[in-house]
GROMACS .gro file of N, CA and C in nm:
model
  300
    1TRP      N    1 -13.818  -4.312   5.996
    1TRP     CA    2 -13.809  -4.169   6.020
    1TRP      C    3 -13.707  -4.107   5.926
    2GLN      N    4 -13.597  -4.174   5.903
    2GLN     CA    5 -13.496  -4.121   5.812
    2GLN      C    6 -13.549  -4.113   5.670
    3GLN      N    7 -13.623  -4.213   5.629
    3GLN     CA    8 -13.681  -4.212   5.495
    3GLN      C    9 -13.781  -4.098   5.481
    4ALA      N   10 -13.859  -4.074   5.584
    4ALA     CA   11 -13.955  -3.963   5.580
    4ALA      C   12 -13.882  -3.830   5.563
    5LEU      N   13 -13.772  -3.811   5.635
    5LEU     CA   14 -13.695  -3.687   5.622
    5LEU      C   15 -13.632  -3.676   5.484
    6CYS      N   16 -13.586  -3.788   5.431
    6CYS     CA   17 -13.528  -3.787   5.295
    6CYS      C   18 -13.633  -3.749   5.192
    7LEU      N   19 -13.754  -3.801   5.207
    7LEU     CA   20 -13.861  -3.766   5.114
    7LEU      C   21 -13.897  -3.619   5.122
    8LEU      N   22 -13.901  -3.564   5.242
    8LEU     CA   23 -13.926  -3.420   5.256
    8LEU      C   24 -13.815  -3.339   5.192
    9SER      N   25 -13.693  -3.382   5.211
    9SER     CA   26 -13.579  -3.314   5.150
    9SER      C   27 -13.588  -3.318   4.998
   10SER      N   28 -13.632  -3.431   4.944
   10SER     CA   29 -13.648  -3.444   4.799
   10SER      C   30 -13.754  -3.348   4.746
   11LEU      N   31 -13.860  -3.331   4.823
   11LEU     CA   32 -13.963  -3.235   4.783
   11LEU      C   33 -13.907  -3.094   4.774
   12HIS      N   34 -13.831  -3.056   4.876
   12HIS     CA   35 -13.771  -2.922   4.877
   12HIS      C   36 -13.673  -2.906   4.762
   13ALA      N   37 -13.596  -3.010   4.734
   13ALA     CA   38 -13.499  -3.004   4.625
   13ALA      C   39 -13.568  -2.986   4.489
   14ALA      N   40 -13.689  -3.038   4.478
   14ALA     CA   41 -13.766  -3.026   4.354
   14ALA      C   42 -13.853  -2.901   4.353
   15ASP      N   43 -13.829  -2.810   4.446
   15ASP     CA   44 -13.908  -2.687   4.461
   15ASP      C   45 -14.056  -2.713   4.482
   16LEU      N   46 -14.085  -2.823   4.549
   16LEU     CA   47 -14.222  -2.855   4.586
   16LEU      C   48 -14.237  -2.833   4.736
   17THR      N   49 -14.357  -2.801   4.776
   17THR     CA   50 -14.385  -2.773   4.916
   17THR      C   51 -14.470  -2.886   4.974
   18PRO      N   52 -14.420  -2.951   5.078
   18PRO     CA   53 -14.502  -3.056   5.140
   18PRO      C   54 -14.626  -2.996   5.206
   19ASP      N   55 -14.736  -3.068   5.199
   19ASP     CA   56 -14.858  -3.021   5.262
   19ASP      C   57 -14.863  -3.065   5.408
   20VAL      N   58 -14.966  -3.024   5.475
   20VAL     CA   59 -14.977  -3.052   5.618
   20VAL      C   60 -14.987  -3.202   5.644
   21ALA      N   61 -15.047  -3.278   5.553
   21ALA     CA   62 -15.056  -3.423   5.572
   21ALA      C   63 -14.917  -3.487   5.565
   22GLY      N   64 -14.836  -3.442   5.471
   22GLY     CA   65 -14.700  -3.496   5.460
   22GLY      C   66 -14.615  -3.463   5.580
   23ILE      N   67 -14.626  -3.340   5.627
   23ILE     CA   68 -14.550  -3.298   5.745
   23ILE      C   69 -14.597  -3.376   5.868
   24SER      N   70 -14.727  -3.390   5.881
   24SER     CA   71 -14.782  -3.464   5.996
   24SER      C   72 -14.733  -3.609   5.995
   25SER      N   73 -14.729  -3.669   5.879
   25SER     CA   74 -14.681  -3.807   5.867
   25SER      C   75 -14.534  -3.817   5.907
   26ALA      N   76 -14.454  -3.720   5.865
   26ALA     CA   77 -14.312  -3.720   5.900
   26ALA      C   78 -14.294  -3.697   6.050
   27ILE      N   79 -14.372  -3.608   6.108
   27ILE     CA   80 -14.366  -3.586   6.253
   27ILE      C   81 -14.400  -3.715   6.327
   28SER      N   82 -14.503  -3.782   6.281
   28SER     CA   83 -14.544  -3.908   6.343
   28SER      C   84 -14.435  -4.014   6.330
   29ALA      N   85 -14.373  -4.024   6.213
   29ALA     CA   86 -14.266  -4.122   6.192
   29ALA      C   87 -14.149  -4.095   6.287
   30CYS      N   88 -14.113  -3.969   6.302
   30CYS     CA   89 -14.004  -3.935   6.394
   30CYS      C   90 -14.042  -3.970   6.538
   31GLY      N   91 -14.165  -3.941   6.575
   31GLY     CA   92 -14.211  -3.972   6.710
   31GLY      C   93 -14.210  -4.120   6.739
   32ARG      N   94 -14.257  -4.200   6.642
   32ARG     CA   95 -14.258  -4.346   6.662
   32ARG      C   96 -14.117  -4.403   6.673
   33ALA      N   97 -14.021  -4.336   6.610
   33ALA     CA   98 -13.882  -4.382   6.616
   33ALA      C   99 -13.808  -4.328   6.738
   34GLY      N  100 -13.878  -4.254   6.821
   34GLY     CA  101 -13.814  -4.198   6.940
   34GLY      C  102 -13.731  -4.074   6.912
   35ARG      N  103 -13.749  -4.015   6.797
   35ARG     CA  104 -13.675  -3.895   6.757
   35ARG      C  105 -13.763  -3.772   6.778
   36TRP      N  106 -13.800  -3.751   6.903
   36TRP     CA  107 -13.894  -3.643   6.934
   36TRP      C  108 -13.838  -3.506   6.901
   37SER      N  109 -13.707  -3.488   6.912
   37SER     CA  110 -13.650  -3.356   6.879
   37SER      C  111 -13.666  -3.326   6.730
   38TRP      N  112 -13.655  -3.429   6.646
   38TRP     CA  113 -13.679  -3.409   6.503
   38TRP      C  114 -13.826  -3.377   6.478
   39ALA      N  115 -13.915  -3.444   6.550
   39ALA     CA  116 -14.058  -3.418   6.535
   39ALA      C  117 -14.089  -3.272   6.568
   40LEU      N  118 -14.031  -3.222   6.676
   40LEU     CA  119 -14.053  -3.083   6.715
   40LEU      C  120 -13.991  -2.987   6.614
   41TRP      N  121 -13.875  -3.023   6.561
   41TRP     CA  122 -13.811  -2.940   6.460
   41TRP      C  123 -13.899  -2.929   6.336
   42LEU      N  124 -13.955  -3.043   6.293
   42LEU     CA  125 -14.042  -3.041   6.175
   42LEU      C  126 -14.164  -2.952   6.199
   43LEU      N  127 -14.225  -2.962   6.315
   43LEU     CA  128 -14.340  -2.879   6.347
   43LEU      C  129 -14.301  -2.732   6.344
   44ALA      N  130 -14.188  -2.698   6.404
   44ALA     CA  131 -14.143  -2.559   6.408
   44ALA      C  132 -14.113  -2.507   6.267
   45GLU      N  133 -14.047  -2.588   6.186
   45GLU     CA  134 -14.016  -2.548   6.049
   45GLU      C  135 -14.143  -2.527   5.967
   46PHE      N  136 -14.240  -2.614   5.984
   46PHE     CA  137 -14.365  -2.600   5.912
   46PHE      C  138 -14.435  -2.471   5.953
   47ARG      N  139 -14.436  -2.443   6.081
   47ARG     CA  140 -14.500  -2.321   6.129
   47ARG      C  141 -14.430  -2.197   6.075
   48GLU      N  142 -14.298  -2.201   6.070
   48GLU     CA  143 -14.221  -2.086   6.023
   48GLU      C  144 -14.236  -2.064   5.873
   49ARG      N  145 -14.235  -2.172   5.796
   49ARG     CA  146 -14.236  -2.161   5.650
   49ARG      C  147 -14.374  -2.152   5.589
   50GLN      N  148 -14.468  -2.228   5.644
   50GLN     CA  149 -14.596  -2.243   5.576
   50GLN      C  150 -14.717  -2.199   5.657
   51GLY      N  151 -14.700  -2.172   5.781
   51GLY     CA  152 -14.814  -2.125   5.856
   51GLY      C  153 -14.868  -2.221   5.958
   52GLN      N  154 -14.995  -2.252   5.946
   52GLN     CA  155 -15.067  -2.319   6.053
   52GLN      C  156 -15.071  -2.472   6.038
   53PRO      N  157 -15.007  -2.542   6.129
   53PRO     CA  158 -15.028  -2.687   6.134
   53PRO      C  159 -15.169  -2.716   6.183
   54ASN      N  160 -15.217  -2.835   6.158
   54ASN     CA  161 -15.351  -2.870   6.203
   54ASN      C  162 -15.345  -2.955   6.329
   55VAL      N  163 -15.460  -2.999   6.374
   55VAL     CA  164 -15.467  -3.076   6.498
   55VAL      C  165 -15.388  -3.207   6.485
   56VAL      N  166 -15.384  -3.265   6.366
   56VAL     CA  167 -15.310  -3.390   6.346
   56VAL      C  168 -15.160  -3.365   6.364
   57SER      N  169 -15.112  -3.253   6.312
   57SER     CA  170 -14.970  -3.218   6.327
   57SER      C  171 -14.933  -3.201   6.474
   58PHE      N  172 -15.015  -3.125   6.545
   58PHE     CA  173 -14.990  -3.104   6.687
   58PHE      C  174 -15.000  -3.236   6.764
   59ASN      N  175 -15.100  -3.316   6.733
   59ASN     CA  176 -15.116  -3.443   6.804
   59ASN      C  177 -14.996  -3.534   6.782
   60ALA      N  178 -14.943  -3.535   6.661
   60ALA     CA  179 -14.825  -3.618   6.633
   60ALA      C  180 -14.706  -3.569   6.715
   61ALA      N  181 -14.689  -3.438   6.726
   61ALA     CA  182 -14.579  -3.383   6.805
   61ALA      C  183 -14.598  -3.408   6.954
   62ILE      N  184 -14.720  -3.394   7.002
   62ILE     CA  185 -14.749  -3.421   7.143
   62ILE      C  186 -14.725  -3.570   7.173
   63ALA      N  187 -14.765  -3.657   7.081
   63ALA     CA  188 -14.743  -3.801   7.101
   63ALA      C  189 -14.593  -3.832   7.103
   64ALA      N  190 -14.516  -3.761   7.022
   64ALA     CA  191 -14.370  -3.781   7.023
   64ALA      C  192 -14.313  -3.743   7.159
   65CYS      N  193 -14.363  -3.635   7.215
   65CYS     CA  194 -14.320  -3.593   7.349
   65CYS      C  195 -14.365  -3.693   7.454
   66GLN      N  196 -14.483  -3.746   7.436
   66GLN     CA  197 -14.534  -3.848   7.529
   66GLN      C  198 -14.439  -3.968   7.534
   67ARG      N  199 -14.398  -4.015   7.418
   67ARG     CA  200 -14.308  -4.131   7.411
   67ARG      C  201 -14.174  -4.102   7.477
   68ALA      N  202 -14.133  -3.976   7.474
   68ALA     CA  203 -14.004  -3.937   7.532
   68ALA      C  204 -14.017  -3.887   7.675
   69ALA      N  205 -14.139  -3.890   7.730
   69ALA     CA  206 -14.167  -3.840   7.865
   69ALA      C  207 -14.127  -3.694   7.880
   70SER      N  208 -14.143  -3.618   7.773
   70SER     CA  209 -14.116  -3.474   7.775
   70SER      C  210 -14.247  -3.400   7.801
   71TRP      N  211 -14.295  -3.414   7.924
   71TRP     CA  212 -14.427  -3.365   7.957
   71TRP      C  213 -14.439  -3.213   7.948
   72ARG      N  214 -14.333  -3.142   7.982
   72ARG     CA  215 -14.341  -2.996   7.976
   72ARG      C  216 -14.363  -2.947   7.833
   73ILE      N  217 -14.292  -3.007   7.741
   73ILE     CA  218 -14.307  -2.967   7.600
   73ILE      C  219 -14.444  -3.009   7.549
   74ALA      N  220 -14.490  -3.127   7.589
   74ALA     CA  221 -14.622  -3.173   7.548
   74ALA      C  222 -14.729  -3.075   7.595
   75LEU      N  223 -14.720  -3.031   7.720
   75LEU     CA  224 -14.817  -2.935   7.772
   75LEU      C  225 -14.804  -2.799   7.704
   76GLN      N  226 -14.684  -2.761   7.670
   76GLN     CA  227 -14.662  -2.635   7.599
   76GLN      C  228 -14.728  -2.639   7.461
   77LEU      N  229 -14.709  -2.749   7.391
   77LEU     CA  230 -14.772  -2.764   7.259
   77LEU      C  231 -14.924  -2.761   7.271
   78LEU      N  232 -14.978  -2.828   7.370
   78LEU     CA  233 -15.123  -2.826   7.392
   78LEU      C  234 -15.172  -2.684   7.415
   79ALA      N  235 -15.097  -2.607   7.493
   79ALA     CA  236 -15.135  -2.469   7.521
   79ALA      C  237 -15.124  -2.379   7.398
   80GLU      N  238 -15.034  -2.411   7.307
   80GLU     CA  239 -15.013  -2.330   7.187
   80GLU      C  240 -15.118  -2.355   7.079
   81MET      N  241 -15.188  -2.465   7.087
   81MET     CA  242 -15.280  -2.502   6.981
   81MET      C  243 -15.387  -2.397   6.950
   82PRO      N  244 -15.458  -2.342   7.047
   82PRO     CA  245 -15.561  -2.244   7.014
   82PRO      C  246 -15.506  -2.119   6.943
   83ALA      N  247 -15.389  -2.073   6.984
   83ALA     CA  248 -15.329  -1.957   6.918
   83ALA      C  249 -15.291  -1.988   6.773
   84ALA      N  250 -15.268  -2.116   6.745
   84ALA     CA  251 -15.235  -2.159   6.609
   84ALA      C  252 -15.361  -2.199   6.531
   85ARG      N  253 -15.476  -2.163   6.586
   85ARG     CA  254 -15.605  -2.193   6.524
   85ARG      C  255 -15.627  -2.342   6.504
   86SER      N  256 -15.581  -2.418   6.602
   86SER     CA  257 -15.598  -2.563   6.602
   86SER      C  258 -15.665  -2.602   6.733
   87VAL      N  259 -15.784  -2.653   6.724
   87VAL     CA  260 -15.862  -2.686   6.843
   87VAL      C  261 -15.820  -2.824   6.894
   88PRO      N  262 -15.772  -2.829   7.020
   88PRO     CA  263 -15.734  -2.960   7.076
   88PRO      C  264 -15.854  -3.054   7.081
   89ASP      N  265 -15.829  -3.181   7.054
   89ASP     CA  266 -15.934  -3.282   7.062
   89ASP      C  267 -15.900  -3.384   7.171
   90ASP      N  268 -15.976  -3.490   7.179
   90ASP     CA  269 -15.954  -3.592   7.281
   90ASP      C  270 -15.812  -3.650   7.273
   91ILE      N  271 -15.766  -3.671   7.151
   91ILE     CA  272 -15.631  -3.726   7.134
   91ILE      C  273 -15.526  -3.629   7.188
   92SER      N  274 -15.545  -3.502   7.164
   92SER     CA  275 -15.452  -3.400   7.213
   92SER      C  276 -15.441  -3.407   7.366
   93PHE      N  277 -15.557  -3.406   7.431
   93PHE     CA  278 -15.559  -3.408   7.576
   93PHE      C  279 -15.507  -3.541   7.633
   94ASN      N  280 -15.548  -3.651   7.574
   94ASN     CA  281 -15.504  -3.782   7.623
   94ASN      C  282 -15.353  -3.800   7.608
   95SER      N  283 -15.297  -3.756   7.497
   95SER     CA  284 -15.152  -3.768   7.477
   95SER      C  285 -15.077  -3.679   7.575
   96ALA      N  286 -15.128  -3.558   7.596
   96ALA     CA  287 -15.062  -3.467   7.691
   96ALA      C  288 -15.069  -3.523   7.835
   97ILE      N  289 -15.183  -3.577   7.869
   97ILE     CA  290 -15.198  -3.636   8.003
   97ILE      C  291 -15.103  -3.754   8.020
   98SER      N  292 -15.095  -3.837   7.917
   98SER     CA  293 -15.008  -3.955   7.923
   98SER      C  294 -14.859  -3.918   7.930
   99ALA      N  295 -14.826  -3.799   7.883
   99ALA     CA  296 -14.687  -3.754   7.889
   99ALA      C  297 -14.645  -3.717   8.030
  100CYS      N  298 -14.741  -3.689   8.116
  100CYS     CA  299 -14.711  -3.643   8.252
  100CYS      C  300 -14.674  -3.757   8.345
   0.00000   0.00000   0.00000
């Protein structure tokens, strides 16, 4: 997870913009490492700076919340997906359910 954040930082330092796949991978890395707050921060930063995350980004953040048993945030993210033009899929629902 730390390496993923360092790589994102390097992109910004080089005036490059990470794409949704890179952000989603970093969110997932943070979630797998139990750093769910970093995963949520990355999702929020991406939304603020670049616009719409995709279903993979949301799923990675929801899975991070699942691992941390942060069910309220997982359900909140699931509820936010349609407004962000991201249609929840089976993984979205299963991860949110597992967080409860």
